[in-house]
CSV table of N, CA and C in Angstrom, one decimal:
chain,number,residue,atom,x,y,z
A,54,MET,N,130.0,76.1,111.1
A,54,MET,CA,129.2,76.8,110.2
A,54,MET,C,130.0,78.2,109.7
A,55,LYS,N,130.6,78.6,110.9
A,55,LYS,CA,131.3,80.0,110.7
A,55,LYS,C,132.3,79.9,109.8
A,56,ASN,N,133.1,78.5,109.9
A,56,ASN,CA,134.3,78.5,109.3
A,56,ASN,C,133.6,78.4,107.6
A,57,MET,N,132.5,77.9,107.3
A,57,MET,CA,132.3,77.8,106.0
A,57,MET,C,131.8,79.1,105.4
A,58,GLY,N,131.5,80.0,106.3
A,58,GLY,CA,130.9,81.3,105.8
A,58,GLY,C,132.2,82.1,105.6
A,59,ASN,N,133.4,81.8,106.3
A,59,ASN,CA,134.8,82.6,106.0
A,59,ASN,C,135.4,82.2,104.8
A,60,MET,N,135.1,80.5,104.3
A,60,MET,CA,135.6,80.1,103.4
A,60,MET,C,135.0,80.7,102.2
A,61,MET,N,133.8,80.8,102.2
A,61,MET,CA,133.0,81.3,101.1
A,61,MET,C,133.3,82.7,100.7
A,62,LYS,N,133.4,83.6,101.9
A,62,LYS,CA,134.0,84.9,101.7
A,62,LYS,C,135.4,84.9,101.1
A,63,GLN,N,136.2,84.2,101.5
A,63,GLN,CA,137.6,83.9,100.9
A,63,GLN,C,137.3,83.6,99.2
A,64,MET,N,136.6,82.5,99.0
A,64,MET,CA,136.5,82.3,97.5
A,64,MET,C,135.8,83.2,97.0
A,65,GLN,N,135.0,84.1,97.3
A,65,GLN,CA,134.4,85.1,96.5
A,65,GLN,C,135.5,86.3,96.2
A,66,LYS,N,136.4,86.5,97.4
A,66,LYS,CA,137.3,87.4,97.3
A,66,LYS,C,138.5,87.0,96.1
A,67,MET,N,138.8,85.6,96.1
A,67,MET,CA,139.7,85.1,95.2
A,67,MET,C,139.1,85.2,93.7
A,68,GLN,N,137.8,84.8,93.6
A,68,GLN,CA,137.1,84.9,92.4
A,68,GLN,C,137.2,86.3,91.8
A,69,LYS,N,137.0,87.4,92.6
A,69,LYS,CA,137.0,88.9,92.3
A,69,LYS,C,138.6,89.0,91.9
A,70,GLN,N,139.5,88.6,92.5
A,70,GLN,CA,141.1,88.8,92.2
A,70,GLN,C,141.2,88.1,91.0
A,71,MET,N,140.8,87.1,90.7
A,71,MET,CA,141.0,86.3,89.3
A,71,MET,C,140.4,87.0,88.2
A,72,ALA,N,139.3,87.5,88.4
A,72,ALA,CA,138.7,88.4,87.3
A,72,ALA,C,139.4,89.5,87.0
A,73,LYS,N,139.8,90.2,87.8
A,73,LYS,CA,140.7,91.5,87.6
A,73,LYS,C,142.0,91.0,87.1
A,74,ALA,N,142.4,89.9,87.6
A,74,ALA,CA,143.7,89.6,86.8
A,74,ALA,C,143.5,89.0,85.3
A,75,GLN,N,142.4,88.4,85.1
A,75,GLN,CA,142.1,88.2,83.7
A,75,GLN,C,141.7,89.4,82.9
A,76,GLU,N,141.2,90.5,83.3
A,76,GLU,CA,141.0,91.6,82.6
A,76,GLU,C,142.4,92.3,82.3
A,77,GLU,N,143.3,92.4,83.6
A,77,GLU,CA,144.8,92.9,83.2
A,77,GLU,C,145.5,92.0,82.1
A,78,LEU,N,145.2,90.9,82.2
A,78,LEU,CA,145.9,90.1,81.0
A,78,LEU,C,145.6,90.5,79.7
A,79,LYS,N,144.3,91.1,79.4
A,79,LYS,CA,144.0,91.7,78.0
A,79,LYS,C,144.8,92.7,77.7
A,80,GLU,N,145.3,93.5,78.6
A,80,GLU,CA,146.2,94.7,78.4
A,80,GLU,C,147.6,94.6,78.1
A,81,LYS,N,147.9,93.3,78.6
A,81,LYS,CA,149.4,92.9,78.4
A,81,LYS,C,149.8,92.3,76.9
A,82,THR,N,150.6,92.6,76.5
A,82,THR,CA,151.3,91.9,75.1
A,82,THR,C,152.5,91.4,75.3
A,83,VAL,N,152.6,90.4,74.2
A,83,VAL,CA,154.1,89.7,74.2
A,83,VAL,C,154.5,89.9,72.7
A,84,GLU,N,155.7,89.8,72.6
A,84,GLU,CA,156.2,89.9,71.0
A,84,GLU,C,157.1,88.9,70.8
A,85,ALA,N,157.0,88.2,69.6
A,85,ALA,CA,157.8,87.2,69.3
A,85,ALA,C,158.4,87.4,67.8
A,86,THR,N,159.6,87.3,67.7
A,86,THR,CA,160.4,87.9,66.4
A,86,THR,C,161.1,86.4,65.9
A,87,VAL,N,161.0,86.1,64.6
A,87,VAL,CA,161.8,84.9,64.1
A,87,VAL,C,162.6,85.4,62.9
A,88,GLY,N,163.3,84.6,62.4
A,88,GLY,CA,164.0,84.8,61.2
A,88,GLY,C,165.1,86.1,61.3
A,89,GLY,N,165.6,86.2,62.4
A,89,GLY,CA,166.6,87.4,62.4
A,89,GLY,C,165.9,88.7,62.4
A,90,GLY,N,164.6,88.9,62.8
A,90,GLY,CA,163.8,90.1,62.7
A,90,GLY,C,162.9,90.1,61.5
A,91,MET,N,162.9,89.1,60.6
A,91,MET,CA,162.3,89.0,59.3
A,91,MET,C,160.7,89.1,59.7
A,92,VAL,N,160.1,88.3,60.8
A,92,VAL,CA,158.8,88.4,61.1
A,92,VAL,C,158.6,88.6,62.5
A,93,THR,N,157.8,89.7,63.1
A,93,THR,CA,157.3,89.7,64.3
A,93,THR,C,156.0,89.6,64.5
A,94,VAL,N,155.5,89.0,65.7
A,94,VAL,CA,154.0,88.9,66.0
A,94,VAL,C,153.8,89.5,67.4
A,95,ILE,N,152.7,90.2,67.4
A,95,ILE,CA,152.5,90.7,68.9
A,95,ILE,C,151.1,90.1,69.1
A,96,ALA,N,151.1,89.7,70.4
A,96,ALA,CA,149.8,89.1,70.7
A,96,ALA,C,149.3,89.7,72.1
A,97,SER,N,148.1,89.6,72.3
A,97,SER,CA,147.6,90.2,73.8
A,97,SER,C,147.6,88.9,74.7
A,98,GLY,N,147.4,89.2,76.0
A,98,GLY,CA,147.5,88.2,77.1
A,98,GLY,C,146.1,87.4,76.8
A,99,ASP,N,145.3,87.8,76.1
A,99,ASP,CA,143.9,86.9,76.0
A,99,ASP,C,143.9,86.2,74.7
A,100,LYS,N,145.1,86.1,73.9
A,100,LYS,CA,145.5,85.4,72.8
A,100,LYS,C,145.0,86.0,71.7
A,101,ARG,N,144.9,87.1,71.5
A,101,ARG,CA,144.5,87.8,70.2
A,101,ARG,C,145.8,88.2,69.6
A,102,ILE,N,145.7,88.0,68.2
A,102,ILE,CA,147.1,88.5,67.5
A,102,ILE,C,146.8,89.8,67.0
A,103,LEU,N,147.7,90.9,67.5
A,103,LEU,CA,147.3,92.3,67.4
A,103,LEU,C,148.1,92.8,66.3
A,104,GLU,N,149.3,92.2,66.0
A,104,GLU,CA,150.0,92.9,64.8
A,104,GLU,C,151.0,91.7,64.3
A,105,VAL,N,151.0,91.7,62.7
A,105,VAL,CA,152.1,91.1,62.3
A,105,VAL,C,152.9,92.0,61.4
A,106,ASN,N,154.3,91.9,61.8
A,106,ASN,CA,155.1,92.7,61.0
A,106,ASN,C,156.2,92.0,60.1
A,107,ILE,N,156.0,92.0,59.0
A,107,ILE,CA,156.8,91.3,57.8
A,107,ILE,C,158.2,92.3,57.2
A,108,SER,N,159.2,91.9,57.2
A,108,SER,CA,160.3,92.8,56.7
A,108,SER,C,160.2,92.6,55.0
A,109,GLU,N,160.4,93.7,54.2
A,109,GLU,CA,160.3,93.4,52.9
A,109,GLU,C,161.3,92.3,52.4
A,110,ASP,N,162.4,92.3,53.0
A,110,ASP,CA,163.6,91.3,52.8
A,110,ASP,C,163.1,90.1,52.4
A,111,VAL,N,162.1,89.5,53.4
A,111,VAL,CA,161.6,88.2,53.3
A,111,VAL,C,160.4,88.0,52.2
A,112,VAL,N,160.0,89.1,51.8
A,112,VAL,CA,158.7,88.8,50.7
A,112,VAL,C,159.5,88.5,49.6
A,113,ASP,N,159.5,87.2,49.1
A,113,ASP,CA,160.0,86.7,48.0
A,113,ASP,C,158.9,85.9,47.0
A,114,PRO,N,158.4,86.2,46.1
A,114,PRO,CA,157.1,85.7,45.3
A,114,PRO,C,157.6,84.0,44.9
A,115,ASP,N,158.8,83.9,44.9
A,115,ASP,CA,159.1,82.4,44.5
A,115,ASP,C,159.5,81.6,45.7
A,116,ASP,N,159.4,82.2,46.9
A,116,ASP,CA,159.5,81.3,48.0
A,116,ASP,C,158.3,81.6,49.2
A,117,ILE,N,157.3,81.6,48.8
A,117,ILE,CA,156.1,81.9,49.7
A,117,ILE,C,156.1,80.8,51.0
A,118,GLU,N,156.7,79.7,50.7
A,118,GLU,CA,156.8,78.7,52.0
A,118,GLU,C,157.3,79.1,53.0
A,119,MET,N,158.7,79.9,52.8
A,119,MET,CA,159.5,80.3,53.8
A,119,MET,C,158.8,81.6,54.5
A,120,LEU,N,158.0,82.5,53.9
A,120,LEU,CA,157.3,83.5,54.7
A,120,LEU,C,156.3,82.7,55.6
A,121,GLN,N,155.6,81.8,54.8
A,121,GLN,CA,154.3,81.3,55.8
A,121,GLN,C,155.1,80.5,56.9
A,122,ASP,N,155.9,79.7,56.7
A,122,ASP,CA,156.7,78.9,57.8
A,122,ASP,C,157.1,80.1,59.0
A,123,LEU,N,157.7,81.1,58.5
A,123,LEU,CA,158.1,82.3,59.4
A,123,LEU,C,156.9,82.7,60.3
A,124,ILE,N,155.9,83.1,59.7
A,124,ILE,CA,154.7,83.6,60.3
A,124,ILE,C,154.3,82.6,61.0
A,125,ILE,N,154.1,81.1,60.9
A,125,ILE,CA,153.6,80.5,61.7
A,125,ILE,C,154.5,80.0,63.0
A,126,ALA,N,155.8,80.2,62.8
A,126,ALA,CA,156.7,80.2,63.9
A,126,ALA,C,156.4,81.2,64.7
A,127,ALA,N,156.6,82.5,64.2
A,127,ALA,CA,156.4,83.6,65.2
A,127,ALA,C,155.0,83.7,65.9
A,128,THR,N,154.0,83.4,65.1
A,128,THR,CA,152.6,83.0,65.9
A,128,THR,C,152.7,82.2,66.9
A,129,ASN,N,153.1,81.0,66.7
A,129,ASN,CA,153.2,80.0,67.7
A,129,ASN,C,154.1,80.3,69.1
A,130,GLU,N,155.3,81.0,68.6
A,130,GLU,CA,156.2,81.4,69.8
A,130,GLU,C,155.5,82.5,70.6
A,131,ALA,N,154.6,83.5,70.1
A,131,ALA,CA,153.7,84.6,70.6
A,131,ALA,C,152.9,83.9,71.6
A,132,LEU,N,152.2,82.9,71.0
A,132,LEU,CA,151.0,82.0,71.9
A,132,LEU,C,151.7,81.3,73.0
A,133,LYS,N,152.9,81.0,72.8
A,133,LYS,CA,153.7,80.1,73.9
A,133,LYS,C,153.9,81.1,75.1
A,134,GLN,N,154.2,82.4,74.7
A,134,GLN,CA,154.7,83.5,75.6
A,134,GLN,C,153.4,84.0,76.2
A,135,VAL,N,152.4,84.0,75.7
A,135,VAL,CA,151.0,84.2,76.3
A,135,VAL,C,150.6,83.3,77.4
A,136,ASP,N,150.8,81.9,76.9
A,136,ASP,CA,150.6,80.8,78.0
A,136,ASP,C,151.5,81.1,79.1
A,137,GLU,N,152.7,81.3,79.0
A,137,GLU,CA,153.7,81.6,80.0
A,137,GLU,C,153.2,82.8,81.0
A,138,LEU,N,152.8,83.9,80.2
A,138,LEU,CA,152.3,84.9,80.7
A,138,LEU,C,151.1,84.7,81.8
A,139,VAL,N,150.0,83.9,81.2
A,139,VAL,CA,148.9,83.4,82.0
A,139,VAL,C,149.3,82.6,83.0
A,140,GLU,N,150.3,81.7,82.9
A,140,GLU,CA,150.6,80.9,84.1
A,140,GLU,C,150.9,81.6,85.2
A,141,GLN,N,152.1,82.8,84.6
A,141,GLN,CA,152.8,83.7,85.7
A,141,GLN,C,151.5,84.5,86.5
A,142,ASP,N,150.6,85.0,85.7
A,142,ASP,CA,149.8,85.8,86.4
A,142,ASP,C,148.6,85.3,87.1
A,143,MET,N,148.2,84.0,86.5
A,143,MET,CA,147.1,83.3,87.0
A,143,MET,C,147.4,82.0,88.0
A,144,GLY,N,148.5,81.6,87.7
A,144,GLY,CA,148.9,80.5,88.4
A,144,GLY,C,149.1,80.7,90.1
A,145,LYS,N,149.1,81.8,90.4
A,145,LYS,CA,149.3,82.1,92.0
A,145,LYS,C,147.9,81.6,92.5
A,146,PHE,N,146.8,81.7,91.8
A,146,PHE,CA,145.6,81.5,92.4
A,146,PHE,C,145.3,79.9,92.4
A,147,THR,N,146.1,79.2,91.5
A,147,THR,CA,145.7,77.8,91.5
A,147,THR,C,146.8,77.2,92.1
A,148,LYS,N,147.9,77.7,92.8
A,148,LYS,CA,149.3,76.9,93.2
A,148,LYS,C,148.7,76.1,94.2
A,149,GLY,N,149.1,74.9,94.2
A,149,GLY,CA,148.9,73.8,95.1
A,149,GLY,C,147.4,73.0,94.9
A,150,LEU,N,146.6,73.6,93.9
A,150,LEU,CA,145.4,72.9,93.6
A,150,LEU,C,145.6,72.0,92.2
A,151,ASN,N,145.2,70.9,92.1
A,151,ASN,CA,145.3,70.1,90.9
A,151,ASN,C,144.0,70.4,90.1
A,152,MET,N,143.9,71.3,89.3
A,152,MET,CA,142.9,71.8,88.6
A,152,MET,C,143.5,71.8,86.9
A,153,PRO,N,143.4,70.8,86.3
A,153,PRO,CA,144.0,70.7,85.1
A,153,PRO,C,143.0,71.4,83.9
A,154,GLY,N,143.5,72.2,83.1
A,154,GLY,CA,142.7,72.8,82.0
A,154,GLY,C,142.1,74.1,82.7
A,155,MET,N,142.5,74.5,83.8
A,155,MET,CA,141.9,75.8,84.6
A,155,MET,C,142.3,76.9,83.8
A,156,PHE,N,143.6,77.0,83.4
A,156,PHE,CA,144.1,78.2,82.5
A,156,PHE,C,145.1,77.8,81.6
């Protein structure tokens, strides 16, 4: 029974550490730039888009599709980087555990 108590304490400690790491992720940002700097998207570690910067050079009323494609590409790249950041920061808690969909 003593081992069970120790295991519960360790789980509670890990839970607190995970909660702290998740809060810290909210403060981290990633930046994705596409089109040679034409579009930049900045996202937070909790997958919120914080900023979209568009170069005036890419704004062409006759080619809106290109601008849309660049925004989508930059946003997807930023979200991919957030996933990598989350895996890097939170992966240490699940290393060795088979818990699909946890983070």
